Coordinates of C-alpha atoms in Angstrom, one line a residue:
Chain A
M1 CA 0.0 0.0 0.0
R2 CA 1.2 3.5 -0.8
F3 CA 1.0 6.6 1.4
M4 CA 1.7 10.2 0.9
M5 CA 3.4 11.9 3.8
M6 CA 2.7 15.6 3.4
V7 CA 4.8 18.1 5.2
I8 CA 3.0 21.1 6.7
P9 CA 5.9 23.4 7.9
K10 CA 5.0 26.1 10.5
G11 CA 5.0 29.6 9.0
Y12 CA 5.4 28.4 5.3
E13 CA 2.0 30.0 4.6
S14 CA 3.8 33.4 4.8
A15 CA 7.3 32.5 3.7
A16 CA 8.9 34.9 1.3
P17 CA 9.0 33.8 -2.4
D18 CA 12.7 33.2 -2.3
A19 CA 12.7 31.4 1.0
I20 CA 15.0 28.4 0.8
P21 CA 15.8 25.9 3.6
T22 CA 19.2 26.0 5.4
A23 CA 22.0 23.8 4.4
E24 CA 21.7 22.2 7.8
A25 CA 18.1 21.4 7.4
V26 CA 18.6 20.0 4.0
A27 CA 21.4 17.8 5.3
K28 CA 19.2 16.4 8.0
M29 CA 16.5 15.8 5.4
M30 CA 18.8 14.0 3.1
E31 CA 19.8 11.7 5.9
Y32 CA 16.1 10.8 6.4
N33 CA 15.5 10.5 2.7
K34 CA 18.5 8.1 2.5
A35 CA 17.0 6.0 5.4
L36 CA 13.7 5.7 3.4
Q37 CA 15.7 4.7 0.4
R38 CA 17.8 2.2 2.2
A39 CA 14.7 0.5 3.5
G40 CA 13.4 0.3 -0.1
V41 CA 10.2 2.1 0.8
L42 CA 10.7 5.4 -1.0
L43 CA 8.9 5.9 -4.3
A44 CA 9.0 9.7 -4.9
L45 CA 9.6 13.0 -3.1
D46 CA 9.5 16.6 -3.8
G47 CA 9.7 19.9 -2.1
L48 CA 7.3 22.8 -3.0
L49 CA 8.1 26.4 -3.4
P50 CA 6.3 28.8 -0.9
P51 CA 2.7 29.6 -1.5
S52 CA 3.6 33.2 -2.2
T53 CA 4.8 32.0 -5.6
G54 CA 1.6 30.0 -6.2
A55 CA -2.0 30.7 -7.2
R56 CA -5.3 29.5 -6.1
V57 CA -8.0 28.8 -8.5
S58 CA -11.4 28.6 -6.8
Y59 CA -14.8 27.7 -8.4
A60 CA -18.2 29.1 -7.7
G61 CA -21.2 29.3 -10.0
G62 CA -19.4 27.5 -12.8
K63 CA -16.7 30.1 -12.9
A64 CA -13.1 29.9 -12.0
T65 CA -11.4 32.7 -10.1
V66 CA -7.7 33.1 -9.8
S67 CA -6.0 34.7 -6.7
D68 CA -2.2 34.9 -6.4
G69 CA -0.3 33.8 -3.3
P70 CA 0.2 34.3 -0.5
F71 CA -3.1 33.3 0.7
A72 CA -4.2 35.3 3.8
E73 CA -6.7 32.7 5.0
A74 CA -4.4 29.7 4.8
K75 CA -3.3 28.5 8.2
E76 CA -1.5 25.3 7.0
V77 CA 0.2 24.8 3.7
I78 CA 2.1 21.9 2.2
G79 CA 5.8 22.2 1.8
G80 CA 6.5 18.9 0.3
Y81 CA 5.8 15.3 0.2
W82 CA 7.1 11.8 0.1
I83 CA 5.3 8.8 -1.4
I84 CA 6.2 5.5 0.3
Q85 CA 5.2 2.0 -0.2
V86 CA 4.7 0.2 3.2
R87 CA 2.9 -2.8 4.6
S88 CA 0.6 -1.0 7.0
R89 CA -0.8 2.4 8.1
Q90 CA 1.2 1.9 11.2
E91 CA 4.4 1.5 9.3
A92 CA 3.7 4.8 7.4
I93 CA 3.1 6.6 10.8
E94 CA 6.3 5.1 12.2
W95 CA 8.2 6.5 9.2
A96 CA 6.5 9.9 9.7
K97 CA 7.6 9.9 13.4
R98 CA 11.3 9.5 12.3
A99 CA 11.2 12.5 10.0
P100 CA 13.6 15.4 11.1
M101 CA 10.9 18.1 11.8
S102 CA 11.1 21.0 14.2
D103 CA 8.6 22.2 16.8
N104 CA 5.0 22.5 15.7
E105 CA 5.6 21.1 12.3
V106 CA 3.1 18.6 11.0
I107 CA 3.3 15.5 8.7
E108 CA -0.1 14.4 7.5
V109 CA -0.2 10.7 6.5
R110 CA -2.7 9.7 3.9
Q111 CA -3.2 6.5 2.0
I112 CA -3.2 6.6 -1.8
H113 CA -6.2 5.1 -3.6
E114 CA -5.2 2.2 -5.8
M115 CA -7.2 1.7 -9.0
S116 CA -7.5 -2.0 -8.1
D117 CA -9.4 -1.0 -4.9
F118 CA -12.2 0.6 -6.9
P119 CA -15.3 -1.3 -7.9
A120 CA -15.6 -2.4 -11.5
D121 CA -17.9 0.5 -12.5
V122 CA -15.5 3.2 -11.1
Q123 CA -12.6 1.4 -12.9
K124 CA -14.6 1.5 -16.1
A125 CA -15.3 5.1 -15.7
A126 CA -11.5 5.6 -15.3
G127 CA -11.0 3.5 -18.4
G128 CA -9.4 5.2 -21.5
F129 CA -7.5 7.6 -19.3
Q130 CA -3.7 7.2 -19.4
H131 CA -1.7 9.2 -16.9
R132 CA 0.8 9.8 -19.4
N133 CA 1.9 8.3 -22.7
P134 CA 4.0 5.3 -22.3
V135 CA 7.6 6.3 -22.5
D136 CA 10.4 5.3 -24.8
Chain B
M1 CA -3.6 -1.8 23.6
R2 CA -4.4 -3.1 20.1
D3 CA -2.8 0.0 18.7
V4 CA 0.4 -0.6 20.7
A5 CA 0.6 -4.1 19.3
K6 CA 0.2 -2.9 15.8
T7 CA 2.7 -0.1 16.4
I8 CA 5.2 -2.6 17.8
E9 CA 4.7 -4.7 14.6
A10 CA 5.4 -1.7 12.4
V11 CA 8.5 -0.8 14.4
W12 CA 9.7 -4.4 14.1
K13 CA 9.2 -4.3 10.3
I14 CA 11.3 -1.1 10.1
E15 CA 14.0 -1.9 12.6
S16 CA 14.5 -5.7 12.6
T17 CA 16.8 -6.1 9.7
R18 CA 19.3 -3.6 10.9
L19 CA 19.0 -5.0 14.4
I20 CA 19.7 -8.6 13.3
A21 CA 22.5 -7.4 11.0
A22 CA 24.2 -5.5 13.8
I23 CA 24.1 -8.4 16.2
A24 CA 25.2 -10.8 13.5
R25 CA 28.4 -8.7 12.9
V26 CA 29.4 -9.8 16.4
T27 CA 27.9 -13.3 16.8
R28 CA 28.8 -14.2 13.1
D29 CA 25.8 -16.4 13.2
I30 CA 22.6 -15.0 11.9
G31 CA 20.5 -17.7 13.6
I32 CA 21.7 -16.6 17.0
A33 CA 21.4 -12.9 16.0
E34 CA 17.8 -13.4 14.9
E35 CA 17.0 -15.1 18.2
L36 CA 18.5 -12.3 20.3
A37 CA 16.6 -9.7 18.2
Q38 CA 13.4 -11.8 18.8
D39 CA 14.0 -11.8 22.5
A40 CA 14.3 -8.0 22.3
L41 CA 11.0 -7.9 20.5
V42 CA 9.4 -10.1 23.2
T43 CA 10.7 -7.7 25.8
A44 CA 9.2 -4.7 24.0
L45 CA 5.8 -6.5 23.8
E46 CA 5.9 -6.8 27.6
V47 CA 7.2 -3.4 28.4
W48 CA 5.8 -1.0 25.8
P49 CA 2.1 -1.5 26.4
E50 CA 2.9 -0.5 30.1
E51 CA 5.4 2.3 29.6
G52 CA 4.5 3.6 26.2
I53 CA 6.5 3.4 23.0
P54 CA 10.0 4.9 23.5
D55 CA 11.0 8.0 21.5
N56 CA 13.7 5.9 19.8
P57 CA 12.3 2.4 19.5
G58 CA 15.2 1.2 17.3
A59 CA 17.8 2.2 20.0
W60 CA 15.6 0.6 22.7
L61 CA 15.5 -2.7 20.8
M62 CA 19.2 -2.6 20.3
T63 CA 19.8 -2.1 24.0
A64 CA 17.4 -4.8 24.9
A65 CA 19.1 -7.2 22.5
K66 CA 22.5 -6.3 24.0
R67 CA 21.2 -7.1 27.5
R68 CA 19.9 -10.4 26.4
A69 CA 23.1 -11.3 24.7
L70 CA 25.3 -10.3 27.7
D71 CA 22.9 -12.4 30.0
S72 CA 23.3 -15.5 27.9
L73 CA 27.2 -14.9 27.8
R74 CA 27.1 -14.7 31.7
R75 CA 25.1 -18.0 31.8
G76 CA 27.6 -19.6 29.5
R77 CA 30.4 -18.6 31.7
M78 CA 28.8 -20.0 34.8
L79 CA 28.7 -23.4 33.0
V80 CA 32.4 -23.5 32.5
E81 CA 33.5 -21.9 35.7
K82 CA 34.8 -25.1 37.2
H83 CA 37.2 -25.7 34.3
G84 CA 39.8 -23.3 35.6
E85 CA 42.2 -22.2 32.8
I86 CA 39.7 -22.6 30.0
A87 CA 37.2 -20.6 32.0
R88 CA 39.5 -17.7 32.4
E89 CA 40.3 -17.6 28.7
L90 CA 36.6 -17.9 27.9
E91 CA 35.9 -15.1 30.3
L92 CA 38.3 -12.9 28.3
Q93 CA 36.7 -13.8 25.0
Q94 CA 33.3 -13.1 26.4
Q95 CA 34.3 -9.8 27.8
H96 CA 35.7 -9.0 24.3
L97 CA 32.4 -10.2 22.6
G98 CA 30.4 -8.1 25.0
D99 CA 32.5 -5.0 24.2
A100 CA 32.2 -5.7 20.5
L101 CA 28.5 -6.0 20.8
E102 CA 28.1 -2.8 22.6
H103 CA 30.2 -1.1 19.8
S104 CA 28.5 -2.8 17.0
L105 CA 24.9 -1.9 18.1
D106 CA 25.9 1.8 18.2
Q107 CA 26.7 1.9 14.4
V108 CA 24.9 -0.4 12.1
I109 CA 26.4 -0.1 8.6
D110 CA 24.9 -1.0 5.3
D111 CA 27.6 -3.7 4.9
D112 CA 26.0 -5.6 7.7
V113 CA 22.6 -5.6 6.0
L114 CA 24.3 -6.7 2.8
R115 CA 26.1 -9.6 4.7
L116 CA 22.8 -10.6 6.2
I117 CA 21.2 -10.7 2.8
F118 CA 24.0 -12.8 1.3
T119 CA 24.0 -15.2 4.2
A120 CA 20.3 -15.7 4.2
C121 CA 20.4 -16.4 0.4
H122 CA 23.4 -18.7 0.7
P123 CA 23.6 -21.5 -1.9
V124 CA 24.3 -24.1 0.8
L125 CA 20.5 -23.7 1.8
S126 CA 17.6 -25.2 -0.1
V127 CA 15.7 -22.6 -2.2
E128 CA 12.8 -22.9 0.2
G129 CA 15.0 -22.2 3.2
R130 CA 16.6 -19.2 1.5
T131 CA 13.2 -17.7 0.7
A132 CA 11.9 -18.3 4.3
L133 CA 15.0 -16.9 5.9
T134 CA 14.9 -13.8 3.6
L135 CA 11.3 -13.0 4.3
R136 CA 11.9 -13.6 8.0
M137 CA 15.1 -11.6 8.5
I138 CA 15.0 -9.0 5.8
G139 CA 11.3 -8.8 5.3
G140 CA 10.5 -8.8 9.0
L141 CA 7.6 -11.2 8.4
T142 CA 6.4 -13.6 11.2
T143 CA 6.6 -17.3 10.7
A144 CA 2.7 -17.3 10.5
E145 CA 2.7 -14.7 7.8
I146 CA 5.2 -16.6 5.6
A147 CA 3.3 -19.8 6.1
R148 CA 0.1 -18.1 5.1
A149 CA 1.8 -16.8 2.0
F150 CA 3.2 -20.1 0.8
L151 CA 0.1 -22.0 1.9
V152 CA 2.0 -24.4 4.2
P153 CA 1.2 -25.2 7.9
E154 CA 3.0 -22.8 10.3
K155 CA 4.7 -25.8 12.0
T156 CA 6.3 -26.8 8.6
L157 CA 7.5 -23.4 8.0
G158 CA 9.0 -23.1 11.5
Q159 CA 10.8 -26.2 10.9
R160 CA 12.2 -25.0 7.5
I161 CA 13.6 -21.9 9.2
S162 CA 15.2 -23.8 12.1
R163 CA 16.7 -26.3 9.6
A164 CA 18.1 -23.5 7.5
K165 CA 19.6 -21.8 10.5
K166 CA 21.2 -25.1 11.6
T167 CA 22.6 -25.7 8.0
L168 CA 24.2 -22.3 8.0
S169 CA 25.7 -22.8 11.4
E170 CA 27.0 -26.3 10.7
A171 CA 28.5 -25.3 7.3
H172 CA 30.2 -22.5 9.1
V173 CA 29.0 -20.1 6.5
P174 CA 30.9 -16.8 7.1
F175 CA 29.0 -13.6 7.7
E176 CA 30.6 -11.6 4.9
T177 CA 30.1 -10.1 1.5
P178 CA 31.7 -12.3 -1.1
S179 CA 34.1 -10.9 -3.8
G180 CA 35.2 -11.7 -7.3
D181 CA 33.6 -14.6 -9.2
E182 CA 31.9 -15.7 -6.0
L183 CA 30.1 -12.3 -5.8
R184 CA 28.4 -12.9 -9.1
R185 CA 27.2 -16.3 -8.2
R186 CA 25.9 -15.1 -4.9
V187 CA 24.2 -12.1 -6.3
E188 CA 22.5 -14.5 -8.7
S189 CA 21.1 -16.4 -5.8
V190 CA 19.8 -13.3 -4.0
L191 CA 18.0 -12.2 -7.2
M192 CA 16.6 -15.6 -7.8
V193 CA 15.1 -15.6 -4.2
I194 CA 13.7 -12.1 -4.7
Y195 CA 12.1 -12.9 -8.1
L196 CA 10.7 -16.1 -6.7
I197 CA 9.1 -14.2 -3.8
F198 CA 7.7 -11.7 -6.4
N199 CA 6.3 -14.5 -8.6
E200 CA 4.8 -16.3 -5.7
G201 CA 2.8 -13.2 -5.1
Y202 CA 2.3 -12.3 -8.8
T203 CA 1.3 -15.5 -10.5
A204 CA -0.1 -17.8 -7.8
T205 CA -3.8 -18.0 -8.1
S206 CA -4.7 -19.9 -4.9
G207 CA -4.4 -18.6 -1.4
D208 CA -4.9 -15.4 0.3
E209 CA -5.2 -12.4 -2.1
W210 CA -4.0 -9.8 0.4
M211 CA -1.0 -11.9 1.4
R212 CA 0.0 -12.4 -2.2
A213 CA -0.1 -8.7 -3.0
A214 CA 2.0 -8.2 0.1
L215 CA 4.5 -10.8 -1.2
S216 CA 5.0 -9.1 -4.5
E217 CA 5.3 -5.6 -3.0
E218 CA 7.8 -7.0 -0.5
A219 CA 9.9 -8.5 -3.3
Q220 CA 9.9 -5.0 -5.0
R221 CA 10.9 -3.5 -1.8
L222 CA 13.8 -6.0 -1.4
G223 CA 14.8 -5.2 -4.9
R224 CA 15.0 -1.5 -4.4
M225 CA 16.8 -2.1 -1.0
L226 CA 19.4 -4.2 -2.9
A227 CA 19.9 -1.7 -5.6
Q228 CA 20.9 0.8 -2.9
L229 CA 23.4 -1.7 -1.4
L230 CA 24.8 -2.8 -4.7
P231 CA 24.5 0.2 -7.0
N232 CA 27.0 -1.1 -9.5
E233 CA 25.4 -4.5 -10.1
S234 CA 23.5 -4.0 -13.3
E235 CA 21.2 -7.1 -12.8
V236 CA 20.0 -5.8 -9.5
H237 CA 18.6 -2.7 -11.3
A238 CA 17.3 -4.9 -14.1
L239 CA 15.4 -7.1 -11.7
V240 CA 13.9 -4.0 -10.1
A241 CA 12.8 -2.9 -13.6
L242 CA 11.3 -6.3 -14.4
M243 CA 9.2 -6.4 -11.2
E244 CA 8.1 -2.7 -11.6
L245 CA 7.1 -3.4 -15.2
Q246 CA 5.1 -6.5 -14.4
A247 CA 3.5 -5.2 -11.3
S248 CA 2.4 -2.0 -13.2
R249 CA -0.2 -4.2 -15.0
N250 CA -1.7 -5.5 -11.8
A251 CA -5.0 -3.5 -12.0
A252 CA -5.6 -4.7 -15.5
R253 CA -4.9 -8.4 -14.9
R254 CA -8.3 -9.3 -13.5
G255 CA -11.7 -8.8 -15.2
K256 CA -15.0 -7.9 -13.5
N257 CA -15.5 -11.3 -12.3
G258 CA -12.0 -11.9 -11.1
E259 CA -11.2 -13.8 -14.3
A260 CA -7.6 -13.6 -15.6
V261 CA -7.2 -11.1 -18.4
L262 CA -4.2 -11.8 -20.7
L263 CA -1.8 -9.1 -21.8
P264 CA -3.2 -8.5 -25.3
D265 CA -6.7 -8.0 -23.9
Q266 CA -5.8 -5.8 -21.0
D267 CA -7.2 -2.2 -20.7
R268 CA -4.0 -0.4 -20.9
S269 CA -5.4 2.6 -19.3
L270 CA -5.4 0.6 -16.0
W271 CA -1.6 0.2 -16.1
D272 CA 0.3 2.2 -13.5
Y273 CA 2.2 4.6 -15.5
A274 CA 4.1 6.1 -12.6
Q275 CA 5.4 2.6 -11.9
I276 CA 6.2 2.0 -15.6
Q277 CA 8.3 5.1 -15.4
R278 CA 10.2 3.8 -12.5
G279 CA 10.7 0.4 -14.2
M280 CA 12.0 2.1 -17.4
A281 CA 14.5 4.3 -15.3
A282 CA 15.7 1.2 -13.5
L283 CA 16.2 -0.6 -16.9
E284 CA 18.1 2.4 -18.3
Q285 CA 20.4 2.2 -15.2
A286 CA 21.1 -1.5 -15.9
Q287 CA 21.9 -0.7 -19.5
R288 CA 24.1 2.3 -18.6
L289 CA 26.1 -0.1 -16.3
G290 CA 26.7 -2.2 -19.3
G291 CA 24.5 -5.1 -18.4
G292 CA 21.9 -4.7 -21.2
A293 CA 22.5 -8.2 -22.5
K294 CA 22.2 -10.0 -19.1
P295 CA 19.1 -12.2 -18.4
Y296 CA 17.1 -9.9 -16.1
A297 CA 17.9 -6.9 -18.3
L298 CA 16.7 -8.8 -21.4
Q299 CA 13.5 -9.9 -19.7
A300 CA 12.9 -6.3 -18.5
A301 CA 13.5 -5.0 -22.0
I302 CA 10.8 -7.5 -23.3
A303 CA 8.4 -6.3 -20.7
A304 CA 9.4 -2.7 -21.7
C305 CA 8.5 -3.5 -25.3
H306 CA 4.9 -4.4 -24.2
M307 CA 4.6 -1.4 -21.9
R308 CA 5.6 1.1 -24.8
A309 CA 2.9 -0.1 -27.1
R310 CA -0.2 2.0 -26.9
T311 CA -2.3 -0.9 -28.2
A312 CA -1.5 -4.6 -28.5
E313 CA -1.3 -4.2 -32.2
E314 CA 1.5 -1.6 -31.9
T315 CA 3.7 -4.1 -30.0
D316 CA 7.3 -4.3 -31.5
W317 CA 7.2 -8.1 -31.9
E318 CA 10.4 -8.1 -34.1
R319 CA 12.4 -6.5 -31.4
I320 CA 10.8 -8.9 -28.9
V321 CA 11.9 -12.0 -31.1
L322 CA 15.5 -10.5 -31.1
L323 CA 15.4 -10.1 -27.3
Y324 CA 14.2 -13.7 -26.9
D325 CA 17.0 -14.8 -29.2
A326 CA 19.5 -13.2 -27.1
L327 CA 17.9 -14.6 -23.9
L328 CA 17.8 -18.1 -25.4
Q329 CA 21.5 -18.0 -26.0
I330 CA 22.4 -17.3 -22.4
N331 CA 19.4 -19.3 -20.9
P332 CA 18.4 -22.1 -23.4
S333 CA 15.2 -23.0 -21.4
P334 CA 12.1 -24.4 -22.9
I335 CA 10.0 -21.7 -21.3
V336 CA 12.0 -19.0 -23.0
A337 CA 11.8 -20.9 -26.3
L338 CA 8.1 -21.2 -25.9
N339 CA 7.6 -17.5 -25.3
R340 CA 9.9 -16.8 -28.3
A341 CA 7.7 -19.0 -30.4
V342 CA 4.7 -16.8 -29.6
A343 CA 6.6 -13.8 -30.7
V344 CA 7.8 -15.5 -33.9
A345 CA 4.2 -16.3 -34.7
M346 CA 3.3 -12.6 -34.2
V347 CA 6.0 -11.6 -36.7
Q348 CA 6.0 -14.4 -39.2
G349 CA 2.6 -16.0 -38.9
P350 CA 1.4 -19.1 -37.1
A351 CA 3.2 -21.7 -39.3
A352 CA 6.7 -20.2 -38.4
G353 CA 5.4 -20.0 -34.8
L354 CA 4.6 -23.7 -34.9
D355 CA 8.1 -24.5 -36.1
A356 CA 9.6 -22.6 -33.3
L357 CA 7.3 -24.3 -30.8
D358 CA 8.4 -27.7 -32.1
R359 CA 12.0 -26.7 -31.3
A360 CA 10.9 -25.5 -27.8
A361 CA 9.2 -28.9 -27.2
T362 CA 12.4 -30.6 -28.3
L363 CA 14.3 -28.5 -25.8
A364 CA 11.8 -29.6 -23.1
G365 CA 12.4 -33.2 -24.0
D366 CA 11.4 -35.5 -21.3
S367 CA 11.8 -32.9 -18.6
G368 CA 9.0 -32.1 -16.3
L369 CA 8.1 -29.2 -18.6
A370 CA 7.0 -31.6 -21.3
G371 CA 3.8 -31.7 -19.3
Y372 CA 3.5 -27.9 -19.0
H373 CA 0.1 -26.9 -20.2
L374 CA 1.3 -23.9 -22.1
F375 CA 2.9 -26.1 -24.8
P376 CA -0.5 -27.6 -26.0
S377 CA -2.3 -24.4 -25.2
V378 CA -0.1 -22.2 -27.5
R379 CA 0.0 -25.0 -30.1
G380 CA -3.8 -25.1 -30.1
D381 CA -3.9 -21.3 -30.6
L382 CA -1.5 -21.5 -33.5
L383 CA -3.4 -24.4 -35.2
M384 CA -6.7 -22.5 -34.7
K385 CA -5.2 -19.4 -36.6
M386 CA -4.1 -21.9 -39.4
G387 CA -7.6 -23.2 -39.7
R388 CA -6.6 -26.8 -38.5
L389 CA -9.6 -26.7 -36.1
A390 CA -9.8 -30.4 -35.1
E391 CA -6.1 -30.6 -34.3
A392 CA -6.5 -27.3 -32.3
R393 CA -9.4 -28.8 -30.3
E394 CA -7.3 -31.8 -29.3
E395 CA -4.4 -29.6 -28.1
I396 CA -6.7 -27.4 -26.0
Q397 CA -8.3 -30.5 -24.4
R398 CA -4.8 -31.6 -23.5
A399 CA -4.0 -28.3 -22.0
I400 CA -7.1 -28.3 -19.8
A401 CA -6.2 -31.7 -18.5
M402 CA -2.7 -30.5 -17.7
T403 CA -3.4 -27.4 -15.6
K404 CA -4.7 -27.3 -12.1
N405 CA -5.1 -23.6 -12.2
L406 CA -8.9 -22.9 -12.2
R407 CA -8.6 -19.5 -13.9
E408 CA -6.5 -20.9 -16.7
Q409 CA -8.9 -23.8 -17.1
E410 CA -11.7 -21.3 -17.5
L411 CA -9.9 -19.3 -20.2
L412 CA -9.0 -22.6 -22.0
A413 CA -12.7 -23.7 -21.7
I414 CA -13.8 -20.5 -23.5
R415 CA -11.4 -21.3 -26.4
L416 CA -12.6 -24.8 -26.6
K417 CA -16.2 -23.6 -26.9
Q418 CA -15.2 -21.2 -29.7
L419 CA -13.5 -24.1 -31.5
E420 CA -16.5 -26.4 -31.2
A421 CA -18.7 -23.8 -32.5
A422 CA -16.5 -23.3 -35.4
L423 CA -16.2 -27.0 -36.1
S424 CA -19.9 -27.5 -36.0
A425 CA -20.6 -24.5 -38.3

């Protein structure tokens, strides 16, 4: 089973557009990433630029409205994620507990839907959609 | 309470391999190391529900294992106390061992994990023994889980593990990473065990669905783990690629009623393209390391040909035939020849396929594979395409009689029906 561990760093909602993590923080994170990799559970990971560089597209009455970041109302924003393949929800939580986070930071652990978990009609509705063209 | 037990189980799955590896560095016997680690787990199961999960559960388990080890050393010393000289010497040795253990547990290194894998997959063991030890010591599975996965009674599996440990100990198998020619042979054994675990989960059609999916995922995890430990071994990356590419088709392999759907008929939109991407990257890595012509790389390249095709008709069968030719040269197995015959038929037509199949059957000779249901099944298909319907029916009937696999029997029965309809028309 696959899980996404989403990092919600404190204060990231108002971080400057050019905010970058310190070398020390990156080094600690790399050690953790390496541990995930060594255990063979790491499938993907990425870090996201601050919301001040992003945009929100919201929908109302069939109309899309765009607002540029930062988003005054946002209290928690995602700073990055890992996708891991583990054997249980508890194992995903145990990995999250080992991440080098500072005070008040949060990691949200969520299981990823597998197509094979869906009933046949949902699978059929998804039919014909290819995430991306098969690669060379 | 239940949650604590589940958490302990998860901690064990994360920590046990490195724990066993660190202890084995000192004891040089992975059986003893595993027992000490298990003792630490038992202690945790007693203490943690009372006192809560420690902040650093890995370090806690390490300390508990060390205490157990020193306890048993002390007991051992008391036994020989009366033997004077020998006892003093032993005491020194034990003191040394205790110190070493303390030191070793503080710094587990990847090499220890690698040594553990090589030892668990040592060719002195039966293939079943290697598989069981690998799942137990590197997979962190319980005896009950492994027994469930392989559909054998727990007692049988337990005996298999004890026997394997005993064999390693009696053969004085060193706890080390082999080098030179020996390394290649030993890597082959590790890869064989991992692929066997994968296939047990991927192709078996009886037994516990959930457990089988877990087995094939576990094999993929072991493969990725090994690729980190042996980054320069091309075949490790190739096996990772092969498993990713095969597993990426999982959602498409079963129809609405759980029936098997073969590759040409699969809904390709159900394939997991993120996984295909990972598989392709691993295959490229194997090729970059110069291993493109080795067995797992060739098999992965064949799988890649299928994955690249948007539709079954777009499959590059010519390239697949060439890849099978290369594979057949290194591994002249009847199964490879059989698969090659299918590809030949796609390129040159059923008559050429039939010729190739005859050669494959000759290769199978009197071996057990002569009774392999895919031979008559493929032959029946080819004959059907050539319009030799009566002969085709005979072959399909033979195939049905040869397979015990219910889903395959169903698929064959459908073809038999089609043939009979065509014959009576």
